[in-house]
mmCIF file of C-alpha atoms in Angstrom:
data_model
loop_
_atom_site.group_PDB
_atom_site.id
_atom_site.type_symbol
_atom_site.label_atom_id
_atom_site.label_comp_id
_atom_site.label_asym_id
_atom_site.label_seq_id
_atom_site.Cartn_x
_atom_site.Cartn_y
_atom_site.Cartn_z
ATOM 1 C CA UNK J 1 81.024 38.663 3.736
ATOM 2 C CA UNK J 2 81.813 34.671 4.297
ATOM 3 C CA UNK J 3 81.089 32.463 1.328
ATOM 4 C CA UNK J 4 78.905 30.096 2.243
ATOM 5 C CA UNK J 5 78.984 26.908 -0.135
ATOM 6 C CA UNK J 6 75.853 24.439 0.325
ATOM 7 C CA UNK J 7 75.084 20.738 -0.805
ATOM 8 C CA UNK J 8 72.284 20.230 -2.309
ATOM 9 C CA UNK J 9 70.039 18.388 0.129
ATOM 10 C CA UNK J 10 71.087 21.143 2.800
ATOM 11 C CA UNK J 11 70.274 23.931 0.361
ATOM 12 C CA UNK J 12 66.511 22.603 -0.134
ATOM 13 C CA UNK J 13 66.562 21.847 3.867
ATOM 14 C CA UNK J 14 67.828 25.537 4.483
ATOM 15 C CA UNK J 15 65.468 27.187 1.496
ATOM 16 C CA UNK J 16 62.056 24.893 3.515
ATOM 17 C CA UNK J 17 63.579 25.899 6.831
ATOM 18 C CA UNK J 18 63.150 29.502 5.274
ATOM 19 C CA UNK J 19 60.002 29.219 3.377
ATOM 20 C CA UNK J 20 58.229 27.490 6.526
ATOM 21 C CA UNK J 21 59.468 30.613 8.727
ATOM 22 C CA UNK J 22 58.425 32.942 5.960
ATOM 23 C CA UNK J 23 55.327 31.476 4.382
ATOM 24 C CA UNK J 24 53.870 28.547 6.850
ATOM 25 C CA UNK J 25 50.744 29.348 4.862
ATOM 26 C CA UNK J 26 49.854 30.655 1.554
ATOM 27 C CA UNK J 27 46.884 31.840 -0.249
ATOM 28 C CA UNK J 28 46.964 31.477 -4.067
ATOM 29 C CA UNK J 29 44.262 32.777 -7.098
ATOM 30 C CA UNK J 30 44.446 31.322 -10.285
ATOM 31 C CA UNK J 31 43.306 29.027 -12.690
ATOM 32 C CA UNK J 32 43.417 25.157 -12.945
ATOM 33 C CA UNK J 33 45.843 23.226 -15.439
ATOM 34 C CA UNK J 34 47.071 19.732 -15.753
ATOM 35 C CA UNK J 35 45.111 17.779 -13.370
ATOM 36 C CA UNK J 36 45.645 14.308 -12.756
ATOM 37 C CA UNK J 37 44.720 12.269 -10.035
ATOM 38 C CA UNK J 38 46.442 8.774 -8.682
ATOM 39 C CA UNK J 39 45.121 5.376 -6.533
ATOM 40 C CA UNK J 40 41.846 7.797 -6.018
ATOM 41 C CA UNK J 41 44.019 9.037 -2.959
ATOM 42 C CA UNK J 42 45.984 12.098 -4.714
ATOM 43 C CA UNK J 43 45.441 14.578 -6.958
ATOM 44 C CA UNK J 44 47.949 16.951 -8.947
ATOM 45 C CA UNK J 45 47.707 20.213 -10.569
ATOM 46 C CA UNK J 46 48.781 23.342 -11.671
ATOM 47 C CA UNK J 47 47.559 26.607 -10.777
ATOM 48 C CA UNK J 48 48.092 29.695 -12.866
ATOM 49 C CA UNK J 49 48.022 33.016 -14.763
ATOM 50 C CA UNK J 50 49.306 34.440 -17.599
ATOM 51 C CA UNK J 51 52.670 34.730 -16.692
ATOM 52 C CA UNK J 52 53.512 32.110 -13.749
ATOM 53 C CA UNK J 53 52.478 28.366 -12.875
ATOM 54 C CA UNK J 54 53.033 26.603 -9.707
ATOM 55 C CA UNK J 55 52.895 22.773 -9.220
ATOM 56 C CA UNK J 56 50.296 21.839 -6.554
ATOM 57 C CA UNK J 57 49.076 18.608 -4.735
ATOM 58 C CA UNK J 58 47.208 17.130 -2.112
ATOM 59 C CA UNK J 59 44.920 14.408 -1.116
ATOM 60 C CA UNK J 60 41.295 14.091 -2.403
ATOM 61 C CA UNK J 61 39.166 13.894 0.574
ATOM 62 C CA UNK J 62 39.847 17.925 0.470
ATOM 63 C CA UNK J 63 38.666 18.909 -3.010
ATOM 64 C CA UNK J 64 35.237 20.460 -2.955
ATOM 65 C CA UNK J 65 33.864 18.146 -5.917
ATOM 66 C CA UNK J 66 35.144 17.045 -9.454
ATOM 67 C CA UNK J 67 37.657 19.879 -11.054
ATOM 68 C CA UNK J 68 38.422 20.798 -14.759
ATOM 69 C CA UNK J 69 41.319 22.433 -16.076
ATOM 70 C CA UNK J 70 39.898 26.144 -16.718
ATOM 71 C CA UNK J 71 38.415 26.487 -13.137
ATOM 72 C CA UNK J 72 39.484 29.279 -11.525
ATOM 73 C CA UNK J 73 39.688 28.527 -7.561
ATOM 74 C CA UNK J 74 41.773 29.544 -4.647
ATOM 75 C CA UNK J 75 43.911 27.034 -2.649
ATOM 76 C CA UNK J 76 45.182 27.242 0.651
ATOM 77 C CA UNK J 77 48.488 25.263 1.464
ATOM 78 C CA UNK J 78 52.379 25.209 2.542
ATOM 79 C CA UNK J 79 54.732 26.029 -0.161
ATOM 80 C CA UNK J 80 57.730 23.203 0.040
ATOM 81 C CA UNK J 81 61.358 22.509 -2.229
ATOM 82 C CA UNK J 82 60.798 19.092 -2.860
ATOM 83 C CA UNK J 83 64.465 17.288 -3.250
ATOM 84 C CA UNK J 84 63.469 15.760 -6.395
ATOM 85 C CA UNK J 85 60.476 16.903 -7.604
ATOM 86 C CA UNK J 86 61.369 20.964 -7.333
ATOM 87 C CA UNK J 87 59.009 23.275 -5.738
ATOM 88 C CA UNK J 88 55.230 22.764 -4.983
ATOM 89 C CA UNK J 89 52.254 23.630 -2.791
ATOM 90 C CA UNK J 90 51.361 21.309 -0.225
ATOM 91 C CA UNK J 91 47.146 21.942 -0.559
ATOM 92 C CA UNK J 92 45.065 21.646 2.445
ATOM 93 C CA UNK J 93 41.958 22.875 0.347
ATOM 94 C CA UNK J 94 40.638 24.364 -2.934
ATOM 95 C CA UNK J 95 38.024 26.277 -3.177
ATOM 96 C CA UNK J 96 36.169 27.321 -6.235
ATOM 97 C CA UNK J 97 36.268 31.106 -7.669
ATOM 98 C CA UNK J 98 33.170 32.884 -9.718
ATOM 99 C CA UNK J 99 29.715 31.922 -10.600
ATOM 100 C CA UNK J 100 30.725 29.857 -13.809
ATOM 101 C CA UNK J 101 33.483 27.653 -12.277
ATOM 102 C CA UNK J 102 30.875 26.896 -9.345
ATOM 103 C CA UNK J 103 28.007 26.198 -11.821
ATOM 104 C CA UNK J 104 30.500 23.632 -13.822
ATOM 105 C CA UNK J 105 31.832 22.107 -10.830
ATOM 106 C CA UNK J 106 28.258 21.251 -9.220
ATOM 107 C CA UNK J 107 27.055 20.155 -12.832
ATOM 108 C CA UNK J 108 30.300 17.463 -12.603
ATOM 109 C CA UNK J 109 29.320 16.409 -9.192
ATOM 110 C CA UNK J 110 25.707 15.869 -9.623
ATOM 111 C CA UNK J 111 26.697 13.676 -12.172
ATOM 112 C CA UNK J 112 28.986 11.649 -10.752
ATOM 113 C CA UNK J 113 26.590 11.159 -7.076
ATOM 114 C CA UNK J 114 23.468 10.847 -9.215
ATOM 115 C CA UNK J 115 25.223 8.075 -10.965
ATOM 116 C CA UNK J 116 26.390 6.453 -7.931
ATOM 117 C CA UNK J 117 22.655 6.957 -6.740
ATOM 118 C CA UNK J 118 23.253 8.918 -4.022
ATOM 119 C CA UNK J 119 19.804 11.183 -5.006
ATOM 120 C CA UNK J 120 17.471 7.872 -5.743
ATOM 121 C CA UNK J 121 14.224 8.610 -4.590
ATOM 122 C CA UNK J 122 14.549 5.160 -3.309
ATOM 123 C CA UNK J 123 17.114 5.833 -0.737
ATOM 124 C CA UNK J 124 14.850 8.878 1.173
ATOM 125 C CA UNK J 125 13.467 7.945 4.521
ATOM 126 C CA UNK J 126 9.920 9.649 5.776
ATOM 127 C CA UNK J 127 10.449 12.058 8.704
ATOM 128 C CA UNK J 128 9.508 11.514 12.211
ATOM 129 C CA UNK J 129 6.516 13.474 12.815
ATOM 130 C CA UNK J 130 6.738 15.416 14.945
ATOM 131 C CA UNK J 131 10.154 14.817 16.361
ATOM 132 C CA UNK J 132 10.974 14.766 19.710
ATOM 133 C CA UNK J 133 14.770 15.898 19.098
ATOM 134 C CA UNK J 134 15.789 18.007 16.158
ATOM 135 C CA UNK J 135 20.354 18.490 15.460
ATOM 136 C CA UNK J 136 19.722 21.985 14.336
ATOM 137 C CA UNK J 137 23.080 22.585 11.699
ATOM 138 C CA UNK J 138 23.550 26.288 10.889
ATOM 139 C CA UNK J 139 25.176 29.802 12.394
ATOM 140 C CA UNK J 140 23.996 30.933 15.485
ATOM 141 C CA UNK J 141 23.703 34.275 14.126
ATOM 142 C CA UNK J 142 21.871 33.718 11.066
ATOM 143 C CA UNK J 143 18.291 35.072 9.847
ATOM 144 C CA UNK J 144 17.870 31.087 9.052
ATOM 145 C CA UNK J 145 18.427 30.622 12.762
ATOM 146 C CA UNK J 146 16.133 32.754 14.249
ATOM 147 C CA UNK J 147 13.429 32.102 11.616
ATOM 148 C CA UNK J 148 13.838 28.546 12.276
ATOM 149 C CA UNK J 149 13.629 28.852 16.417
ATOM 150 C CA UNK J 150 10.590 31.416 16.041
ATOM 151 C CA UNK J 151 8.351 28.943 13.721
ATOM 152 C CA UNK J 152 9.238 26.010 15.844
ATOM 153 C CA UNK J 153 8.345 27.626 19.408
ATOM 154 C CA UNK J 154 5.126 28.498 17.534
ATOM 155 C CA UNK J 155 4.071 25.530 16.077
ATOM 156 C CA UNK J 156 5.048 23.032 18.663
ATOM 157 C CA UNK J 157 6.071 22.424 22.509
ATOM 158 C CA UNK J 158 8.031 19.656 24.437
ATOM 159 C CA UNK J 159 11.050 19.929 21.540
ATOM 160 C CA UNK J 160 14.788 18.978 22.284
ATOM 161 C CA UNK J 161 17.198 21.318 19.900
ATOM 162 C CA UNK J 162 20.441 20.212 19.848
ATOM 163 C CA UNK J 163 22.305 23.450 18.287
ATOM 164 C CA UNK J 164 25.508 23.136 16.152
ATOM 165 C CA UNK J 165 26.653 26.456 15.504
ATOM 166 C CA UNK J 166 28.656 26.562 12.168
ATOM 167 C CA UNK J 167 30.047 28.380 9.465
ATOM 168 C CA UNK J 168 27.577 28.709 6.709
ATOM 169 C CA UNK J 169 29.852 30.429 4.026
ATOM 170 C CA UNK J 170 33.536 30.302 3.548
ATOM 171 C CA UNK J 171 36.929 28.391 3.522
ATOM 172 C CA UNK J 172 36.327 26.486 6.906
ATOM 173 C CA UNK J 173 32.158 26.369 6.224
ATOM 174 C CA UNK J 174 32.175 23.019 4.618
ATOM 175 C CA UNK J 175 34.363 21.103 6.849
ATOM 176 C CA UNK J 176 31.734 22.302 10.165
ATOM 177 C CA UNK J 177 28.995 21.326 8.660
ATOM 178 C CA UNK J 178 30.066 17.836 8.102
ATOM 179 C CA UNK J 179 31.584 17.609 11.353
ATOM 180 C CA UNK J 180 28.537 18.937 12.882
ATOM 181 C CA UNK J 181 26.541 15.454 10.942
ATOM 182 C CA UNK J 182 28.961 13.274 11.994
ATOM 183 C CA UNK J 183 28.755 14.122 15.710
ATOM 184 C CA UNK J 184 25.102 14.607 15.490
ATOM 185 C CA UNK J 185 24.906 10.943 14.526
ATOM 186 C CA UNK J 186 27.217 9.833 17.478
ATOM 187 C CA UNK J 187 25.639 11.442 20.652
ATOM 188 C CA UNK J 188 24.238 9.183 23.826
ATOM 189 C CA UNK J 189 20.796 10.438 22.706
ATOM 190 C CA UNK J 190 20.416 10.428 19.166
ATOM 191 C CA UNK J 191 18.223 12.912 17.232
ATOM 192 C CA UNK J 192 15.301 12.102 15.412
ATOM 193 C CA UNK J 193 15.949 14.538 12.993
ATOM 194 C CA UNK J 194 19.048 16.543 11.250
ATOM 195 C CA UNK J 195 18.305 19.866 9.508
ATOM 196 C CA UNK J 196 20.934 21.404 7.730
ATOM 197 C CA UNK J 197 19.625 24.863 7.037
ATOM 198 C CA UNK J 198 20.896 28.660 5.434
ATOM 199 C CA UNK J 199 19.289 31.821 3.870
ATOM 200 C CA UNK J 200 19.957 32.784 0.746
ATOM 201 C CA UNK J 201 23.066 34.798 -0.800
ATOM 202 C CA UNK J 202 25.478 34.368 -4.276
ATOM 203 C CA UNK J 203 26.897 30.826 -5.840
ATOM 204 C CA UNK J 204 30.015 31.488 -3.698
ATOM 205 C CA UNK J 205 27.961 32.234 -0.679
ATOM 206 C CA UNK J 206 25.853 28.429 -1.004
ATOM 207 C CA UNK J 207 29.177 27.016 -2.407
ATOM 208 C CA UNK J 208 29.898 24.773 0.709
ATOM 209 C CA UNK J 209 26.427 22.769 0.464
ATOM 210 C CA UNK J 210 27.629 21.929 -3.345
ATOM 211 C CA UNK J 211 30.336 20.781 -1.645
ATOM 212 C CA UNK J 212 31.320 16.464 -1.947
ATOM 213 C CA UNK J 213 32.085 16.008 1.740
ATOM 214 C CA UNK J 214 28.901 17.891 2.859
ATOM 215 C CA UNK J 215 26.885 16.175 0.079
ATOM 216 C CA UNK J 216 27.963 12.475 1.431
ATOM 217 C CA UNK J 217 27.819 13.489 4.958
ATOM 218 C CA UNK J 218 24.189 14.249 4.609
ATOM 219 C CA UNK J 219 23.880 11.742 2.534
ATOM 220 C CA UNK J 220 25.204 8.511 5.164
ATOM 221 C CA UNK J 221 23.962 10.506 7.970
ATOM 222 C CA UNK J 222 21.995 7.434 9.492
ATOM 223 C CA UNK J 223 19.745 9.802 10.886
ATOM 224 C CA UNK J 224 17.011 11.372 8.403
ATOM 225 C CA UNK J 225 17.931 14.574 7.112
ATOM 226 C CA UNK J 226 15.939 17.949 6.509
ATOM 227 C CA UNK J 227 18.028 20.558 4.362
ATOM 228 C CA UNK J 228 16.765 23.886 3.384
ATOM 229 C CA UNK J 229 19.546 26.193 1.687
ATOM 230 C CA UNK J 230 18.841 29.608 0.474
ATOM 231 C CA UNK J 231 15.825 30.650 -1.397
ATOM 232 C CA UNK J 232 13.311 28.889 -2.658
ATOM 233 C CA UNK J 233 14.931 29.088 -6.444
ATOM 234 C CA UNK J 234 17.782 27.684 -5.028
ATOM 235 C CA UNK J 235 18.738 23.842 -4.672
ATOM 236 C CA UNK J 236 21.895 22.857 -3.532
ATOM 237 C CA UNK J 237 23.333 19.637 -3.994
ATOM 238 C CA UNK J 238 23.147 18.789 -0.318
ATOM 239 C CA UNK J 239 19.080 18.914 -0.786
ATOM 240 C CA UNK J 240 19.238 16.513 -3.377
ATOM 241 C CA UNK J 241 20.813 14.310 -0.850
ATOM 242 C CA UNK J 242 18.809 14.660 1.631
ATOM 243 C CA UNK J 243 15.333 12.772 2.943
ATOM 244 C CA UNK J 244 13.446 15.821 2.616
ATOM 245 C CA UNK J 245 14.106 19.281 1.306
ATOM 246 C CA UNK J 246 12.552 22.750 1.950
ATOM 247 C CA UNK J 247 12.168 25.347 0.441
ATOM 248 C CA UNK J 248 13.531 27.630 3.398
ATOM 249 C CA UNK J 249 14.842 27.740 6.604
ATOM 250 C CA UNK J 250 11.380 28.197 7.773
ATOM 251 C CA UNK J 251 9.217 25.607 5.541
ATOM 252 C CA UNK J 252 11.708 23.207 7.043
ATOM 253 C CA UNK J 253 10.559 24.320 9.975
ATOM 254 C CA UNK J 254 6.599 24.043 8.759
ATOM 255 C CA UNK J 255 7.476 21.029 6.611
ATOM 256 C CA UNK J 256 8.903 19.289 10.108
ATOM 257 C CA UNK J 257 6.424 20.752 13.420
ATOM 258 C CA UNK J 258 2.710 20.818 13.093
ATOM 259 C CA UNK J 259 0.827 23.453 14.424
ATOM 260 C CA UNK J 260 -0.376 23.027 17.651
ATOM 261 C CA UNK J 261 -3.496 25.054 17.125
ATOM 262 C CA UNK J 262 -4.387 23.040 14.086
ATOM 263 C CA UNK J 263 -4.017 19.885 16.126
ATOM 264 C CA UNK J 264 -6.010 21.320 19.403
ATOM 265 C CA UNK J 265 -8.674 21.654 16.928
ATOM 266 C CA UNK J 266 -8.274 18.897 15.305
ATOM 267 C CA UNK J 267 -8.663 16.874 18.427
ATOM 268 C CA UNK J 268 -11.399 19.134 19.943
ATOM 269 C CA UNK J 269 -13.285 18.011 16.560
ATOM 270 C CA UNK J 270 -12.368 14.544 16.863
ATOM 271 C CA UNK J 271 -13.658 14.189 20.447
ATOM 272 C CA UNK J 272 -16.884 15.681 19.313
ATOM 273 C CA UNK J 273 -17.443 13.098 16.116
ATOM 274 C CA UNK J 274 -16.811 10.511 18.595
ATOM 275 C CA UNK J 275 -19.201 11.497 21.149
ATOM 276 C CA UNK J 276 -21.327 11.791 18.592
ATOM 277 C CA UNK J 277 -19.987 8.645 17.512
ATOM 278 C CA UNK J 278 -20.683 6.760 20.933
ATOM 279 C CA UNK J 279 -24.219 8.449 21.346
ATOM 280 C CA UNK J 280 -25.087 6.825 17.845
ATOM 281 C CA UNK J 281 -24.283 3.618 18.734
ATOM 282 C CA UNK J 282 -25.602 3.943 22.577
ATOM 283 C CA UNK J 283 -29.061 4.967 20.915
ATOM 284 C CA UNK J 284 -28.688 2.038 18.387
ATOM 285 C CA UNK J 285 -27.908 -0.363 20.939
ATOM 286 C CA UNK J 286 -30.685 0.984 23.009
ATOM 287 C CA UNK J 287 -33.299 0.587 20.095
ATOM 288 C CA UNK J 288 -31.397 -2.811 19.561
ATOM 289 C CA UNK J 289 -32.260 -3.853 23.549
ATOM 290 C CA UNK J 290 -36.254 -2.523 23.144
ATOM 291 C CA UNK J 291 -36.555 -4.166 19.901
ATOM 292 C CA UNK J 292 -35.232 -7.568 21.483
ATOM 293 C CA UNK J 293 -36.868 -6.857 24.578
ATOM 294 C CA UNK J 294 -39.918 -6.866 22.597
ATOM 295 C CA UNK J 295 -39.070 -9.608 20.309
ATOM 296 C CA UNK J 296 -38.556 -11.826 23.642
ATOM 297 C CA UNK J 297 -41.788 -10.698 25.134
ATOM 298 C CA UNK J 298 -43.687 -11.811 21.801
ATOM 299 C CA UNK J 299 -41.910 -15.069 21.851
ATOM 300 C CA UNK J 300 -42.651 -15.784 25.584
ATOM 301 C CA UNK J 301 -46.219 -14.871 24.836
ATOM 302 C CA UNK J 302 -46.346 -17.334 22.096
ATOM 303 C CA UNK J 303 -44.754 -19.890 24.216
ATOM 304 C CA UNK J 304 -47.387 -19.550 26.817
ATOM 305 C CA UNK J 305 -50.104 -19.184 24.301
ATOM 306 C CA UNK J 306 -48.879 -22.540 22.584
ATOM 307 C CA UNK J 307 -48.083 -24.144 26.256
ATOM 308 C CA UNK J 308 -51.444 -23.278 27.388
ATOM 309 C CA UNK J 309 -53.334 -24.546 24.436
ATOM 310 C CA UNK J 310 -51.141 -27.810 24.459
ATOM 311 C CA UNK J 311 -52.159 -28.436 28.365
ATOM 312 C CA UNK J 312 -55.699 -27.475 27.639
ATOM 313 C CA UNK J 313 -55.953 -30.376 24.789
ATOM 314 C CA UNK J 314 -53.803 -32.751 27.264
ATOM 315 C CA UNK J 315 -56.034 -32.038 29.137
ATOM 316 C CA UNK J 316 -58.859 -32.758 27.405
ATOM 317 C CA UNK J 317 -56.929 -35.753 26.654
ATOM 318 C CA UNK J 318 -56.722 -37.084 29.863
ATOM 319 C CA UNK J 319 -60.546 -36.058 30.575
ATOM 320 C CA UNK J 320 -61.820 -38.014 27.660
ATOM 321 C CA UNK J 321 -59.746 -41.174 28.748
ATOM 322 C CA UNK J 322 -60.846 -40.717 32.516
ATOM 323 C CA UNK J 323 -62.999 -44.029 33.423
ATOM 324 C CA UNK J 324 -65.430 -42.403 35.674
ATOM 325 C CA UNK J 325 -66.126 -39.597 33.166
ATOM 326 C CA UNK J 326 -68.817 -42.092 31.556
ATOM 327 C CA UNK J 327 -70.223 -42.333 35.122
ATOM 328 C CA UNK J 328 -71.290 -38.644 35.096
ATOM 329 C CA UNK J 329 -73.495 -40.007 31.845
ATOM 330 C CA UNK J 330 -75.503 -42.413 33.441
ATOM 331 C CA UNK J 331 -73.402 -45.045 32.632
ATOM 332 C CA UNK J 332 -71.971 -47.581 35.088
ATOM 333 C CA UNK J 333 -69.004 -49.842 36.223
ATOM 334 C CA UNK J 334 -69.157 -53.820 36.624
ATOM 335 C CA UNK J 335 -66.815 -54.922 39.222
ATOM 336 C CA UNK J 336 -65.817 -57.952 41.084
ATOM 337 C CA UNK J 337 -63.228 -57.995 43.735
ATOM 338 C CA UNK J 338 -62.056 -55.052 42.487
ATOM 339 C CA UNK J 339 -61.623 -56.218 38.283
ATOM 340 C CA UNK J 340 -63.723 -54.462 35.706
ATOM 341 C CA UNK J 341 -66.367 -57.237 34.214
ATOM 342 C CA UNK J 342 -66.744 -57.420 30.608
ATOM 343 C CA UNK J 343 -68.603 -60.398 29.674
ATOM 344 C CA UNK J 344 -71.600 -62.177 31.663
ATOM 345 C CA UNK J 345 -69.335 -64.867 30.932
ATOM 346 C CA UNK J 346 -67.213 -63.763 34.098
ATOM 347 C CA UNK J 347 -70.169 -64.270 36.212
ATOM 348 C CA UNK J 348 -72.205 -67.480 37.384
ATOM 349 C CA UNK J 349 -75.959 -67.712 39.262
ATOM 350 C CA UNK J 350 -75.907 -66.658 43.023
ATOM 351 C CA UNK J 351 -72.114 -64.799 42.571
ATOM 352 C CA UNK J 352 -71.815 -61.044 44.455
ATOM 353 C CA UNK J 353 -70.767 -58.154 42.505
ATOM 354 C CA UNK J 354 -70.525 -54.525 42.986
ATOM 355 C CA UNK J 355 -71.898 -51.832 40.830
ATOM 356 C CA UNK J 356 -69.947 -48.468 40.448
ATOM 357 C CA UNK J 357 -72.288 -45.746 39.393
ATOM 358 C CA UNK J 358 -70.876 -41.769 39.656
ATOM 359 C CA UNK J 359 -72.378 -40.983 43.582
ATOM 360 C CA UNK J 360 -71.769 -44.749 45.122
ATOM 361 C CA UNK J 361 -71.552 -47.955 44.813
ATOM 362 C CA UNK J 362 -73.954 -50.833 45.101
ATOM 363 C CA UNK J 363 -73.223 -54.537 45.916
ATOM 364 C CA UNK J 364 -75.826 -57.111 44.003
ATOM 365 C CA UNK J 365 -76.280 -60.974 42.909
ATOM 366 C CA UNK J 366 -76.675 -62.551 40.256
ATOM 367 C CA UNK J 367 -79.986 -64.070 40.354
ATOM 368 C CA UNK J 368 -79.822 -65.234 36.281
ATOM 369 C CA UNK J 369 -77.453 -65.020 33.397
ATOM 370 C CA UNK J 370 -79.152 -63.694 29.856
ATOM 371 C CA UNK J 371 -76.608 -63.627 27.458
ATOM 372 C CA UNK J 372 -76.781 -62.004 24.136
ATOM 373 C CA UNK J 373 -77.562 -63.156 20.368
ATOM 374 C CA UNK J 374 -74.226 -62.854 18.464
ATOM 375 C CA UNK J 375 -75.618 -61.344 14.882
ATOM 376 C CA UNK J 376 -75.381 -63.229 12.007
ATOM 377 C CA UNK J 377 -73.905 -61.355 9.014
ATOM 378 C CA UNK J 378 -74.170 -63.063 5.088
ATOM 379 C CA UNK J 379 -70.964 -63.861 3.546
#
């Protein structure tokens, strides 16, 4: 056999060449020592078990949440000889192991979004109701699915679902779900609506919607969100995030679609309280028009009335002032050339004057003059 010397930096080149051949990609169980993170960009660790440790890293945008040393997860990576820093594991995710480690890791995270507000009640938009176009998020082949599809043919009609068919569960679940929000909120023809939604199952089963990428996806989504994971005892960081949670895949359904036999009857009631409504206020308007009809015929009667008695006394008016009424009496008119005589002093011996009584006329002379005794009255 040939001895075969290396240098260094070929050795590690030839042992990667090897390992990448070998291993391209590696599973690993164990339990979480020595982390340390750096610029908020990368993150070291160790992962372990009683007899072994390997030296890990990657960059943060793949962690699941906040870790602890103690956590027991399983990473997925490419194992690499590093020239100076020895061997490692390249991660390209972590993913949490066991009810307790989940539990502790959510409890971290909810503190650290609830701090940076991402759960204000402040920040939750009202949902369109109803929506014209709903980004349904979930797997195709899910109970949650078909519950969801069954409530909303039943409750509603004319509805756009725009169906992103993801993992729910598992290593790849939380990176589909937030790519399913993120192109959800860049189609043509935006949704009015995106519902995140899943049935129940175990803390590792729901572990993706603890998850911080799918808890700030739904979060930013600039589109409201609706997110109903597993049963109603359930709450999942994600539904903290969220606009509007339900309780289940199909109250989000109930919470989001009214029934259309509700509203049929609501509107078949509304259209009878406002024919009722308009026959009211046709048969108060109709009172209104008698009532004024009769109010004007009272006041046109009492216009006459006081027209008629004001003619009748100008009248009588005019009849008292009348200068040939006093002819009717017996009485007569002086006249000469046609002027009223008032005084004998107007007339002289021999003169012609007429005399105006109510049937004729009568021309006469003045044969003599007799004028009359002024009365003396006592100072």
């Amino acid at each position: 056999m040939e001895r075969i010397i290396y240098g260094v930096s070929d050795f590690v080149a030839y042992i990667n060449q090897t390992i990448e051949f070998a291993y391209p990609v590696v599973e690993i169980e164990g339990e979480l020592s020595n982390i340390k993170t750096s610029q908020d960009k990368w993150v070291y660790f160790d992962i372990k078990d009683a007899e072994a440790s390997v030296r890990c890293f990657g960059m943060m945008y793949m962690l699941p949440g906040p870790l602890e040393d103690g956590m027991r997860v399983r990473i997925v990576g490419a194992p690499k000889l590093h020239p100076r820093f020895g061997f490692s594991i390249n991660c390209q995710s972590v993913h949490l192991l066991g009810e307790g480690a989940l539990r502790k890791a959510a409890e971290l995270l909810a503190a650290k979004l609830d701090k940076e507000g991402l759960f204000d009640q402040a920040r939750k938009r009202p949902l369109p109701h109803p929506p014209k176009r709903i980004a349904l998020i979930t797997a195709g082949t899910s109970a949650a699915y078909a519950d969801f599809i069954k409530i909303a043919k039943e409750r509603w009609v004319g509805l756009t679902i725009d169906f992103y068919n993801v993992l729910v569960q598992g290593d790849a679940s939380a990176e589909q779900v937030v790519s399913a929000v993120e192109t959800a909120n860049k189609q043509a023809e935006v949704a009015d609506v995106v519902v995140v939604i899943r049935g129940g199952g175990s803390a590792e089963d729901l572990a993706s919607f603890n998850d911080e990428r799918v808890v700030r996806a739904v979060a930013v989504s600039r589109i409201p969100t609706l997110v109903a994971i597993g049963h109603e005892i359930d709450v999942s960081l994600a539904e903290l995030a969220a606009d509007v949670r339900a309780s289940t895949p199909s109250n989000a359904a109930e919470l989001l679609l009214p029934d259309k036999k509700r509203e049929l009857q609501d509107l078949s009631t509304m259209s009878r309280q406002l024919d009722q409504l308009a026959q009211g206020v046709i048969t108060a308007k109709k009172r209104q028009i008698v009532h004024t009809a009769m109010l004007l015929d009272e006041g046109l009667r009492q216009c006459y009335s006081r027209a008629a008695a004001k003619l009748a006394a100008l009248n009588n008016i005019l009849t008292a002032l009348d200068p040939e009424r006093p002819l009717a009496l017996g009485y007569a008119l002086v006249l000469q050339g046609g002027r009223v005589l008032r005084s004998v002093e107007q007339l002289a011996p021999q003169q012609l004057f007429q005399v105006k009584l109510s049937d004729g006329n009568i021309e006469s002379q003045v044969k003599s003059i007799e004028r009359k005794i002024p009365k003396i009255t006592e100072e």
